[in-house]
mmCIF file of C-alpha atoms in Angstrom:
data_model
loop_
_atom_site.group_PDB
_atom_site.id
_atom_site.type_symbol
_atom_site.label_atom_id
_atom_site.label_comp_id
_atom_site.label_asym_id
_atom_site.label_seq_id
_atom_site.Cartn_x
_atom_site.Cartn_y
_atom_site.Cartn_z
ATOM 1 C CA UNK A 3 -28.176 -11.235 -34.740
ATOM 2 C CA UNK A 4 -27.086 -8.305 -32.101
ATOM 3 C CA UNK A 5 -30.902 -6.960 -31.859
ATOM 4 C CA UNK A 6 -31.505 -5.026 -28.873
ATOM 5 C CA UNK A 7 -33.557 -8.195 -27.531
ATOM 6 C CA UNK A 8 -30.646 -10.454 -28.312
ATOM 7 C CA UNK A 9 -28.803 -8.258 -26.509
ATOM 8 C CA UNK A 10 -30.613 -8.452 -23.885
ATOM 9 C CA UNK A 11 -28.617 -11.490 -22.178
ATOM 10 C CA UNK A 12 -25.195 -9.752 -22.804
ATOM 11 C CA UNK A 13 -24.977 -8.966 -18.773
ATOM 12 C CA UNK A 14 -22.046 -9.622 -16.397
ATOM 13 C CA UNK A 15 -24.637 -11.520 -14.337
ATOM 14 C CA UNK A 16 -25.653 -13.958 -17.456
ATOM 15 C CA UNK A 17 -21.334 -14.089 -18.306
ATOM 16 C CA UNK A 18 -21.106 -15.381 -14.602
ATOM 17 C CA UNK A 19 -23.862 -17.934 -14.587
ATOM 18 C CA UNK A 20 -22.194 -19.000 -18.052
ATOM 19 C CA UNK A 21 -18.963 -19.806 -16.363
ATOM 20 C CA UNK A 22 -21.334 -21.493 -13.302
ATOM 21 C CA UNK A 23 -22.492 -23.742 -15.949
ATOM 22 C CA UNK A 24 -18.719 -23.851 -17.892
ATOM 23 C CA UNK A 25 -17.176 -25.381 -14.262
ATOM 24 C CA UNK A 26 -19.813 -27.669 -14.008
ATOM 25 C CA UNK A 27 -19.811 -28.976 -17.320
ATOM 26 C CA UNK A 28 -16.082 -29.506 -17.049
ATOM 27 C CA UNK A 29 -16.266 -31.279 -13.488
ATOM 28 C CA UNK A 30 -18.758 -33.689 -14.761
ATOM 29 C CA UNK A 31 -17.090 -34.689 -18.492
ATOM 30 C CA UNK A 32 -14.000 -34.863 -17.111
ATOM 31 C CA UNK A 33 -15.066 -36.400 -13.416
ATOM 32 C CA UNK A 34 -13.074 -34.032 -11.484
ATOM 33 C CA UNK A 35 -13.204 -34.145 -7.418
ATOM 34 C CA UNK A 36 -13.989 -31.129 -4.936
ATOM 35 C CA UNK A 37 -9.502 -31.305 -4.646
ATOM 36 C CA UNK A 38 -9.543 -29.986 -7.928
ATOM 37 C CA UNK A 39 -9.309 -26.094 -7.803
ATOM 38 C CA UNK A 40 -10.643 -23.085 -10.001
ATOM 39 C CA UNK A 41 -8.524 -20.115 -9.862
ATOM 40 C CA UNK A 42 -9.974 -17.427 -11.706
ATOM 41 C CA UNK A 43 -7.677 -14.609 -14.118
ATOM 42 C CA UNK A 44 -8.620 -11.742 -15.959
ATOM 43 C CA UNK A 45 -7.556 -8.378 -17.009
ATOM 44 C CA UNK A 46 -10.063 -5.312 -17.468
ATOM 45 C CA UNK A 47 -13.579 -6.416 -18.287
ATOM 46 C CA UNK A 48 -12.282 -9.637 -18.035
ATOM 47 C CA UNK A 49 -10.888 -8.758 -14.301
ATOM 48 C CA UNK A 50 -14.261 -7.248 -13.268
ATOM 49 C CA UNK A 51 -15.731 -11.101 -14.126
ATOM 50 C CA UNK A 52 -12.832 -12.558 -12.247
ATOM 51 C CA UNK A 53 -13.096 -10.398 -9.147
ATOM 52 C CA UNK A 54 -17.012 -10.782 -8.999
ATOM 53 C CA UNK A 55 -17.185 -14.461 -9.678
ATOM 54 C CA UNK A 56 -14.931 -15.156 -6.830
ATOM 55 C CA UNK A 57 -17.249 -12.460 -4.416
ATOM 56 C CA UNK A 58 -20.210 -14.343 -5.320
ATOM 57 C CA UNK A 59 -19.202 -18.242 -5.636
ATOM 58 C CA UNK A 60 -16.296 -18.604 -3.415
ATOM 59 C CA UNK A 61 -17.269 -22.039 -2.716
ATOM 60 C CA UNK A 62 -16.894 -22.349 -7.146
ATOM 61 C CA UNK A 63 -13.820 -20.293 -7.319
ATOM 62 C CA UNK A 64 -10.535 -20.857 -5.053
ATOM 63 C CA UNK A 65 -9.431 -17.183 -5.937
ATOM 64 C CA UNK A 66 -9.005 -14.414 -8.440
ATOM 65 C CA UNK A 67 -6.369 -12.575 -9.847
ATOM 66 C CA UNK A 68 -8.043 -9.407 -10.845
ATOM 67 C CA UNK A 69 -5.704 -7.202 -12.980
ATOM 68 C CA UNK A 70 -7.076 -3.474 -14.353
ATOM 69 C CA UNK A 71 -10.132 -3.982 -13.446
ATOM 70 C CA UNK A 72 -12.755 -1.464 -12.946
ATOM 71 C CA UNK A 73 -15.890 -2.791 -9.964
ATOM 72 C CA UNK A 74 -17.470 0.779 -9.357
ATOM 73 C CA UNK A 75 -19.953 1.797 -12.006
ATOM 74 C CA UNK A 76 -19.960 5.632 -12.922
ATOM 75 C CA UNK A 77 -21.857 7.560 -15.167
ATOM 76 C CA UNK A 78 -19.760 10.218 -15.843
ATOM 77 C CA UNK A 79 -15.966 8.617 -15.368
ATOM 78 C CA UNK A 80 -14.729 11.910 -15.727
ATOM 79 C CA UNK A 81 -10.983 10.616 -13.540
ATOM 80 C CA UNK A 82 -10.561 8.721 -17.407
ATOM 81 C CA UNK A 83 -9.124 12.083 -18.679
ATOM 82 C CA UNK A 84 -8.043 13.419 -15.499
ATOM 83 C CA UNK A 85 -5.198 10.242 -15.420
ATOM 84 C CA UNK A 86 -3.987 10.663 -18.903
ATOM 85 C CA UNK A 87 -3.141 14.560 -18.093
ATOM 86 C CA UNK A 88 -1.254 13.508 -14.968
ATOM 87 C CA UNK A 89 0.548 10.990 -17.268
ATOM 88 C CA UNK A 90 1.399 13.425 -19.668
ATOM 89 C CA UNK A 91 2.832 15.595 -16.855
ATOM 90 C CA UNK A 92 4.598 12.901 -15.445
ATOM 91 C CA UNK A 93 6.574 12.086 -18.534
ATOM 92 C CA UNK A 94 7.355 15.681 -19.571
ATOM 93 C CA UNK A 95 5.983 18.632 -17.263
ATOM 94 C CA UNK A 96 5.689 20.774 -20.610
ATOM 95 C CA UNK A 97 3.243 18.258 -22.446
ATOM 96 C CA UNK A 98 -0.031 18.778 -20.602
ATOM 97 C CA UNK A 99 -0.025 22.486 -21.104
ATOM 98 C CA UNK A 100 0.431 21.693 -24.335
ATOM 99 C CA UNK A 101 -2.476 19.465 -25.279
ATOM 100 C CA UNK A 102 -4.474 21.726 -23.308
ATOM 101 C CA UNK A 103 -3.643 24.707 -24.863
ATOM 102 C CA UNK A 104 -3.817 22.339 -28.386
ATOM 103 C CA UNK A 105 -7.936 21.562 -27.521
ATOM 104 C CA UNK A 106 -8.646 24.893 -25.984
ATOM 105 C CA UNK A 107 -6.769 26.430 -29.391
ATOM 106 C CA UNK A 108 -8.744 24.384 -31.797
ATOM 107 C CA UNK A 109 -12.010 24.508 -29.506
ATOM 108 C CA UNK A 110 -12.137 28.283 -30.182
ATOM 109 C CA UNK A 111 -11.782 27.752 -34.011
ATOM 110 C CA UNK A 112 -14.400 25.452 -34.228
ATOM 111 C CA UNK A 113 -16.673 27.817 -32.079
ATOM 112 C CA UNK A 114 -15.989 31.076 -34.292
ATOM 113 C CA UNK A 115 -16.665 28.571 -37.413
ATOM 114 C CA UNK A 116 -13.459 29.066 -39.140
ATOM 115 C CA UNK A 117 -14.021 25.295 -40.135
ATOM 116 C CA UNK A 118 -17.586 25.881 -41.325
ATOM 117 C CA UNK A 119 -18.882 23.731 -38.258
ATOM 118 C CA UNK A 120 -21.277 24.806 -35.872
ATOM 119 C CA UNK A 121 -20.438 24.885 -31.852
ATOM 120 C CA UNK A 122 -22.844 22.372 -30.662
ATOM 121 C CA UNK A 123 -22.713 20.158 -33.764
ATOM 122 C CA UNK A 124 -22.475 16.628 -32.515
ATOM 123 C CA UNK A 125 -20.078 16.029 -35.463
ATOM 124 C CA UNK A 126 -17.237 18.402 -33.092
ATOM 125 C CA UNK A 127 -18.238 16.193 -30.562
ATOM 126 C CA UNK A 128 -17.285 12.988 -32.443
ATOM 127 C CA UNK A 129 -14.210 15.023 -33.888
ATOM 128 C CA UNK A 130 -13.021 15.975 -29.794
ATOM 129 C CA UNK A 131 -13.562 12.091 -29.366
ATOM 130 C CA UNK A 132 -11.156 10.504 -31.716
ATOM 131 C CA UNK A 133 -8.527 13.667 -30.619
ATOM 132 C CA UNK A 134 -9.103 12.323 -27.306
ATOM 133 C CA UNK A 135 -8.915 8.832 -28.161
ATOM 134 C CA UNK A 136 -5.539 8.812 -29.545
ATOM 135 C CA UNK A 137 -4.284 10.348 -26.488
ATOM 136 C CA UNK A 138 -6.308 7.802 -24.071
ATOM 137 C CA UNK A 139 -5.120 4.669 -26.336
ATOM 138 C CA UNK A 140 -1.489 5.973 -25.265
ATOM 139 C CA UNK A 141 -2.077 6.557 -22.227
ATOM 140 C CA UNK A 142 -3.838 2.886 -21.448
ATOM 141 C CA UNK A 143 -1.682 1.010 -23.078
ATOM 142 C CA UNK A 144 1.755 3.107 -22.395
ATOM 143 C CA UNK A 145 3.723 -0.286 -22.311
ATOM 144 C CA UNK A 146 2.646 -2.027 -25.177
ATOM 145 C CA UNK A 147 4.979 -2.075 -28.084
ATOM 146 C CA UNK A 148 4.033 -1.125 -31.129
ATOM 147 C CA UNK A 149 1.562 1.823 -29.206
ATOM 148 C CA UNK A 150 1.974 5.534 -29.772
ATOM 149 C CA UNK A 151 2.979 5.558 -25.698
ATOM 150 C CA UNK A 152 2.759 9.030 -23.488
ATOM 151 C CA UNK A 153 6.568 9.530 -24.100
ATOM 152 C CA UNK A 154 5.914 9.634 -28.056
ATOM 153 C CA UNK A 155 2.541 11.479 -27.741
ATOM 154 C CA UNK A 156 4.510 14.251 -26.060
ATOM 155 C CA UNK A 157 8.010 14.170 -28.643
ATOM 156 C CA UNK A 158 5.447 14.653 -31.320
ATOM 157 C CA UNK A 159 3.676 17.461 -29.133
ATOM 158 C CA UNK A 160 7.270 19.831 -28.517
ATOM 159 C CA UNK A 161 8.182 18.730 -32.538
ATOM 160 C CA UNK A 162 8.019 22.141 -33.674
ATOM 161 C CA UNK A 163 8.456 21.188 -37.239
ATOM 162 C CA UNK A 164 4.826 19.457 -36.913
ATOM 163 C CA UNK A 165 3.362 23.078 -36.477
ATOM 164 C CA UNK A 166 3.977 26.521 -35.128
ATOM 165 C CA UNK A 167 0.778 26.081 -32.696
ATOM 166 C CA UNK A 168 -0.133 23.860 -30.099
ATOM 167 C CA UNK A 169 -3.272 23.086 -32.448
ATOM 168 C CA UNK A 170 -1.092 22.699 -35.479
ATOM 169 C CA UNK A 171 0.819 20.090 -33.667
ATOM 170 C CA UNK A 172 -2.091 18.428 -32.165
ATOM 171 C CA UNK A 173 -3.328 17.838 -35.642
ATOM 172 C CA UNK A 174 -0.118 16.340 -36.683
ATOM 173 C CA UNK A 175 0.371 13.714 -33.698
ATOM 174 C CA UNK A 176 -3.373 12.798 -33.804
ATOM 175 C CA UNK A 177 -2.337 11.694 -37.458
ATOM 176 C CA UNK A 178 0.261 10.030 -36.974
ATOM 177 C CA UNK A 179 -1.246 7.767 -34.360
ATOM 178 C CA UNK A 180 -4.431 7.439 -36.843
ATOM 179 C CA UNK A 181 -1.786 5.945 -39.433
ATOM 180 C CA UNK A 182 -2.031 8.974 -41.660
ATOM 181 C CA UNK A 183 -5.889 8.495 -42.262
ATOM 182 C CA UNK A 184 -8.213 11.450 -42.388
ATOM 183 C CA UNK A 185 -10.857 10.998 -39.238
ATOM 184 C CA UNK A 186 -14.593 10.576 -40.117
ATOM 185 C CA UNK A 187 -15.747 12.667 -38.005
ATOM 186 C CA UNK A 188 -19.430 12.312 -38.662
ATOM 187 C CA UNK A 189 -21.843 11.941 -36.001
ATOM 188 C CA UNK A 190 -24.411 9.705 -38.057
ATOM 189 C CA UNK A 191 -21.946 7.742 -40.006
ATOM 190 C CA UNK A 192 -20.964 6.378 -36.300
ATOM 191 C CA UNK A 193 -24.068 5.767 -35.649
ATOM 192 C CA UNK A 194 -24.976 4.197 -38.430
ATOM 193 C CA UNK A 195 -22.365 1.799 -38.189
ATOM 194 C CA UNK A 196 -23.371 1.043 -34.819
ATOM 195 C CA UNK A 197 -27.120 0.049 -35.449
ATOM 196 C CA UNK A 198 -25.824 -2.285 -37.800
ATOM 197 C CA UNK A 199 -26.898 -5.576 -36.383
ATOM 198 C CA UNK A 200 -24.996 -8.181 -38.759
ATOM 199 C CA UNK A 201 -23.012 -10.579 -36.426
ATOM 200 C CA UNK A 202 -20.413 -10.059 -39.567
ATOM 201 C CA UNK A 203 -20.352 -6.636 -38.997
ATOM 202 C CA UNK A 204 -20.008 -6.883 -35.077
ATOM 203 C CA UNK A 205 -16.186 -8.100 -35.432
ATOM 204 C CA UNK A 206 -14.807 -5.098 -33.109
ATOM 205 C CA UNK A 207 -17.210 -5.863 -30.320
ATOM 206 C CA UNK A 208 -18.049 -1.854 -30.392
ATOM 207 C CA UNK A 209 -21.555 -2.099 -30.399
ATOM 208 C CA UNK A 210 -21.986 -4.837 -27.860
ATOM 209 C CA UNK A 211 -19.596 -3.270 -25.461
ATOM 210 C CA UNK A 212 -21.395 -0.139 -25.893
ATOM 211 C CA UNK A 213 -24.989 -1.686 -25.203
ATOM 212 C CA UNK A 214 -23.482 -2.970 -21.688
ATOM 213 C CA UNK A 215 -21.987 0.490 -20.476
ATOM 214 C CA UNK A 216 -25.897 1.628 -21.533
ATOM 215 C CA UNK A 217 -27.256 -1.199 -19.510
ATOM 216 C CA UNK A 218 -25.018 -1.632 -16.880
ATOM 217 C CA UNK A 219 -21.674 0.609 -16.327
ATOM 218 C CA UNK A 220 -21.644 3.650 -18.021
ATOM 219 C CA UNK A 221 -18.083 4.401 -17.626
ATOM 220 C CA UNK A 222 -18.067 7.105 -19.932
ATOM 221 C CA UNK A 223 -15.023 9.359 -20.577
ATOM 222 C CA UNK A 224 -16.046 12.696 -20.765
ATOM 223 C CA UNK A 225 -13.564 15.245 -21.302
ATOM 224 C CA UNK A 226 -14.146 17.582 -18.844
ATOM 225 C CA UNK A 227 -10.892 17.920 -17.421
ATOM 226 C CA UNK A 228 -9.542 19.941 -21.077
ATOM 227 C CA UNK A 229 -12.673 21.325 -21.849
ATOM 228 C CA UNK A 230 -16.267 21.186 -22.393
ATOM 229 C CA UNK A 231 -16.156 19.664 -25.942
ATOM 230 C CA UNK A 232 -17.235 16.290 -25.049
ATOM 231 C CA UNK A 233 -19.858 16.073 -21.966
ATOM 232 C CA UNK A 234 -21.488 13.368 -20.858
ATOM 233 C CA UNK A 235 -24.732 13.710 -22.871
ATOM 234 C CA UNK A 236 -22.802 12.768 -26.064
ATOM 235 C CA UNK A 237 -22.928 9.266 -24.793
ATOM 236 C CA UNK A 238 -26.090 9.335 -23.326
ATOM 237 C CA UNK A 239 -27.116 10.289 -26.863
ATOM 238 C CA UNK A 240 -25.256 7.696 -27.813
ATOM 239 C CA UNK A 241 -27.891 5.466 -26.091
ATOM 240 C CA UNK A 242 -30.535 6.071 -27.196
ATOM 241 C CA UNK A 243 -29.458 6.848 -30.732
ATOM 242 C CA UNK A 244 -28.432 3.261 -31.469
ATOM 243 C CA UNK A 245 -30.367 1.082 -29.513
ATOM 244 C CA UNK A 246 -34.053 3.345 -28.573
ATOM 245 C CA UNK A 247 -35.642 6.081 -26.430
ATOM 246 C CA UNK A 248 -35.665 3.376 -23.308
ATOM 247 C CA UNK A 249 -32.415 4.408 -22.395
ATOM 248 C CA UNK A 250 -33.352 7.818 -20.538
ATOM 249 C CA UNK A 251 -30.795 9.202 -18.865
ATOM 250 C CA UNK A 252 -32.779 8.638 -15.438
ATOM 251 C CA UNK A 253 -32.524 4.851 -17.096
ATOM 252 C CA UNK A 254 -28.901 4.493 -17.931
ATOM 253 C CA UNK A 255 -28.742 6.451 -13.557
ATOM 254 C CA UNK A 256 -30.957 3.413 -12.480
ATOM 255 C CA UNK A 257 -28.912 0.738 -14.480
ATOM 256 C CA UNK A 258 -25.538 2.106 -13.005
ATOM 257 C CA UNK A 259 -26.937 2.369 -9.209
ATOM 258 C CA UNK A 260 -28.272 -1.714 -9.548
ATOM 259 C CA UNK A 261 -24.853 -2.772 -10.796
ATOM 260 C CA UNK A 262 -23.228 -1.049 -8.132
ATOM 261 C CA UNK A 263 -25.606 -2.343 -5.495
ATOM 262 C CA UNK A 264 -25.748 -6.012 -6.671
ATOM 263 C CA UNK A 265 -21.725 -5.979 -6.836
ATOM 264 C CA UNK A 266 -20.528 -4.089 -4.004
ATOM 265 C CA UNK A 267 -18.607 -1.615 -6.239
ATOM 266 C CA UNK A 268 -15.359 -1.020 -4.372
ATOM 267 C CA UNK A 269 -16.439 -2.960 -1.040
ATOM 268 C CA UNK A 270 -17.672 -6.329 -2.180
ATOM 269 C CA UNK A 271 -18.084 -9.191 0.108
ATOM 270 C CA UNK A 272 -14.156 -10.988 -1.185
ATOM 271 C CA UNK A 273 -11.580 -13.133 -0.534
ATOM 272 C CA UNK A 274 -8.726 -15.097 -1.492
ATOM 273 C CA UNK A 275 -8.329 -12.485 -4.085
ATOM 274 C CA UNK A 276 -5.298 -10.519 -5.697
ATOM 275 C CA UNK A 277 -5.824 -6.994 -7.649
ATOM 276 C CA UNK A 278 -3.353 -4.905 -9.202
ATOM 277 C CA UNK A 279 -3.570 -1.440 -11.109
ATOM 278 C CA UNK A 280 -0.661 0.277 -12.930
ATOM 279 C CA UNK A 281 -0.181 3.473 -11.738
ATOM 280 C CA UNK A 282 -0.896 5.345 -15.868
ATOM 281 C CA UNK A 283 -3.641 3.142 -16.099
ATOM 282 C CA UNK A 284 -6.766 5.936 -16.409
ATOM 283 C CA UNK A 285 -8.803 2.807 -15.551
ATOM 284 C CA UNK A 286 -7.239 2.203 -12.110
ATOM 285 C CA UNK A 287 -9.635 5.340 -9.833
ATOM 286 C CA UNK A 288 -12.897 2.868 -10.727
ATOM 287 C CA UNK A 289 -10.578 0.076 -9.113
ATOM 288 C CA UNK A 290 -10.080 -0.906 -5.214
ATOM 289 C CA UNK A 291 -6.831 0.328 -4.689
ATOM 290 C CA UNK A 292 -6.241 -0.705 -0.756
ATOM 291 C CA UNK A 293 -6.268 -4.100 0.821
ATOM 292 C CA UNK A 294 -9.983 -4.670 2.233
ATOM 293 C CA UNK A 295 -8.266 -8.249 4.484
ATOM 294 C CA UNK A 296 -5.049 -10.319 4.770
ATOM 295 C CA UNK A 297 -6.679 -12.356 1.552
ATOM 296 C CA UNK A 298 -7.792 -9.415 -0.409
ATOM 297 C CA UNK A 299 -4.391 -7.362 -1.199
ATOM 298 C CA UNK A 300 -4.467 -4.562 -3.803
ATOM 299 C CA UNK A 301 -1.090 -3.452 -5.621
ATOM 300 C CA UNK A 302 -0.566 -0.236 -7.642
ATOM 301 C CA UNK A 303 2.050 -1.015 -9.724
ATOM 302 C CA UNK A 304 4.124 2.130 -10.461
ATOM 303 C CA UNK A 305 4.814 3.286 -14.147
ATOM 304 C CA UNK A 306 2.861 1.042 -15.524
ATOM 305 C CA UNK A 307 -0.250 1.123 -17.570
ATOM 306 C CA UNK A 308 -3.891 -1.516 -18.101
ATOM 307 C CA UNK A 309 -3.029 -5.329 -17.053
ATOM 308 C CA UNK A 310 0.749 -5.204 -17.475
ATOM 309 C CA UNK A 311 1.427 -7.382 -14.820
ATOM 310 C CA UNK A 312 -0.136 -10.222 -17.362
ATOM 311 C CA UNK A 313 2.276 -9.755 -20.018
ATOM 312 C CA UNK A 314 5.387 -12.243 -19.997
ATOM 313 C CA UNK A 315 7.989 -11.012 -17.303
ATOM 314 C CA UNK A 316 11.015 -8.850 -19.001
ATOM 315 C CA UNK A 317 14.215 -9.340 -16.993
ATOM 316 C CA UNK A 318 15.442 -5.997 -18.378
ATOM 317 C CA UNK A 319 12.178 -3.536 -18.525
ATOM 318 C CA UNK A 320 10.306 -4.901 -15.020
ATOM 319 C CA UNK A 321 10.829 -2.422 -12.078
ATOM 320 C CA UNK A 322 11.313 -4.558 -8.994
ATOM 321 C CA UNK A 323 7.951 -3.651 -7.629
ATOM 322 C CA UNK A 324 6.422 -5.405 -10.633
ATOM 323 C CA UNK A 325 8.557 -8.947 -10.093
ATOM 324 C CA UNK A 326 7.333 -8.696 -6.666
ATOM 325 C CA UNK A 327 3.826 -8.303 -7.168
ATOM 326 C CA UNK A 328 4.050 -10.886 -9.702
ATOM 327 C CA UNK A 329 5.876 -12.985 -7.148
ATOM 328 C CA UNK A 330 3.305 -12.612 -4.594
ATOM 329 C CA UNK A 331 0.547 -13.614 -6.819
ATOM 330 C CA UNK A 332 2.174 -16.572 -7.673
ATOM 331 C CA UNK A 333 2.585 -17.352 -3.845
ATOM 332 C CA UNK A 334 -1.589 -16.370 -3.146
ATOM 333 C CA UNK A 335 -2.250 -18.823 -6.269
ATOM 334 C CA UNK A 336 -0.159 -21.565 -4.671
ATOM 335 C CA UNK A 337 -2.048 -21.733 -0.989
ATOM 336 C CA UNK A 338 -5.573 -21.379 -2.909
ATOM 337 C CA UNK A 339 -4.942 -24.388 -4.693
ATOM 338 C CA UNK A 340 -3.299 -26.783 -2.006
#
């Protein structure tokens, strides 16, 4: 089951020696020589893995492409929110006002209890979160199709016809990207969900992703850029509420700290190694974003959001920048593996 003990072994470092033992499995079933090479991909999470196997078994691993991935570990990722607004202002310079003014506007309700909810109530808190999330799901995955992207977000946000307020209108484009559903904005219902420890009821992945940013990352996205409706000791609750009192805050501090130290954060010993960021990505400030060597090269990828460089090249959408970053990973992967 996903017991807090089980959990226990859901590290990076144990998902690293796993693929340790994965390449040697494969070498011996399949008798493969020391000419055959392992390049590494991954985007995300999944970059993180591919950028840190490569730092720590380069004589494993030929090299990594390491796409949207976050390597510093942060307690209070407070850039997450900070991106998004510069998206929206990017896109349309009368959008971010207009969320702002949208939270501060429905903020101020909430505190005078107009809605019958109290200021401090965690319940606002989980509320502010799924606000926030729609916006952040837009924002990190701007490209995707089928995604509620910035450019939408903010046409729903001047639609005057969704509202006469900037909270009205909030409402209304948080709905629409919800699919029409009402929110459950209850505090213990979440947790609830998330102490479940049914393997059948861990299908989303949320409450083992959550254990690691306890016992490893954080990386949580406060919201302290458009307020002061979601701080960091909602998550921190968060914590301990599902999975015990262990995880003190000075805990979850010490955790953080000893991933950053084993891994390097954003100067680990690398090579032979190719990273790219899109510019909306709110991920992309817990990324390296320079070269660190001739064999380490980091591209930003302008107007594009998390690990779009991975998705299959679009003659008529791709900016040139992205065909040549994708061009000069191919050309990296090709001299790794001679």
């Amino acid at each position: 089951d996903m017991s807090v003990e089980n959990m226990k072994l859901l590290t990076s470092q144990q998902a690293l020696e796993d693929l340790v033992e994965f390449i040697g499995f494969i070498r011996e079933e399949y008798q493969l020589s020391e000419n055959n090479k392992w390049v590494t991909f991954g985007g995300s999470y999944p970059g993180s893995l591919s950028l840190w196997i490569r730092s720590l078994y380069p004589e494993l691993i030929a090299g990594a492409l390491s796409s949207s991935a976050p390597v510093e570990s942060k307690v209070d990722f407070e850039e997450y929110v900070s991106i998004i607004d510069q998206d929206l202002h990017v896109r349309d310079p009368e959008c971010s006002p207009s969320v702002l003014e949208g939270f501060h506007q429905l903020e101020e309700t909430l505190t005078l209890g107009h809605l019958g909810w109290e200021k401090n109530d965690k319940d606002v808190k989980t509320l502010f979160m799924s606000i926030v999330e729609a916006f952040a799901t837009g924002a990190q995955y701007d490209s995707n199709v089928g995604v509620e992207n910035v450019v939408k977000l903010c046409s729903h946000m001047r639609n005057e016809e969704f509202g006469k307020t900037n909270m009205e209108r909030l409402a209304r484009t948080v709905n629409i990207v919800y699919g029409g559903k009402c929110l459950n904005a209850n505090y213990k219902d979440m947790i609830d969900r998330m102490r479940n420890e049914d393997w059948a009821y861990g299908v989303d992945s949320y409450r083992q992703w959550i254990f690691q940013t306890c016992n490893e990352f954080g990386w949580y996205q406060t919201a302290n850029f458009w307020g002061s409706f979601l701080p960091v000791s909602y998550f921190l609750d968060q914590c301990r509420d599902v999975y015990g009192p262990e995880f003190t805050d000075e805990v979850i501090a010490k955790n953080v700290l000893a991933s950053n130290e084993f891994y390097g954060s954003k100067n680990p010993p690398l090579s032979n190694t190719i990273i790219t960021h899109g510019s909306f990505d709110p991920w992309h400030p817990m990324g390296i974003l320079e070269d660190m060597s001739d064999t380490v090269k980091a591209f930003i990828v302008n107007g594009t959001s998390h690990c779009y460089d991975l998705q299959s090249p679009d003659p008529h959408t791709d900016s040139e920048q992205l065909t040549e970053v994708r061009k000069t990973t191919f050309e990296h992967i090709k001299r790794w593996i001679k």
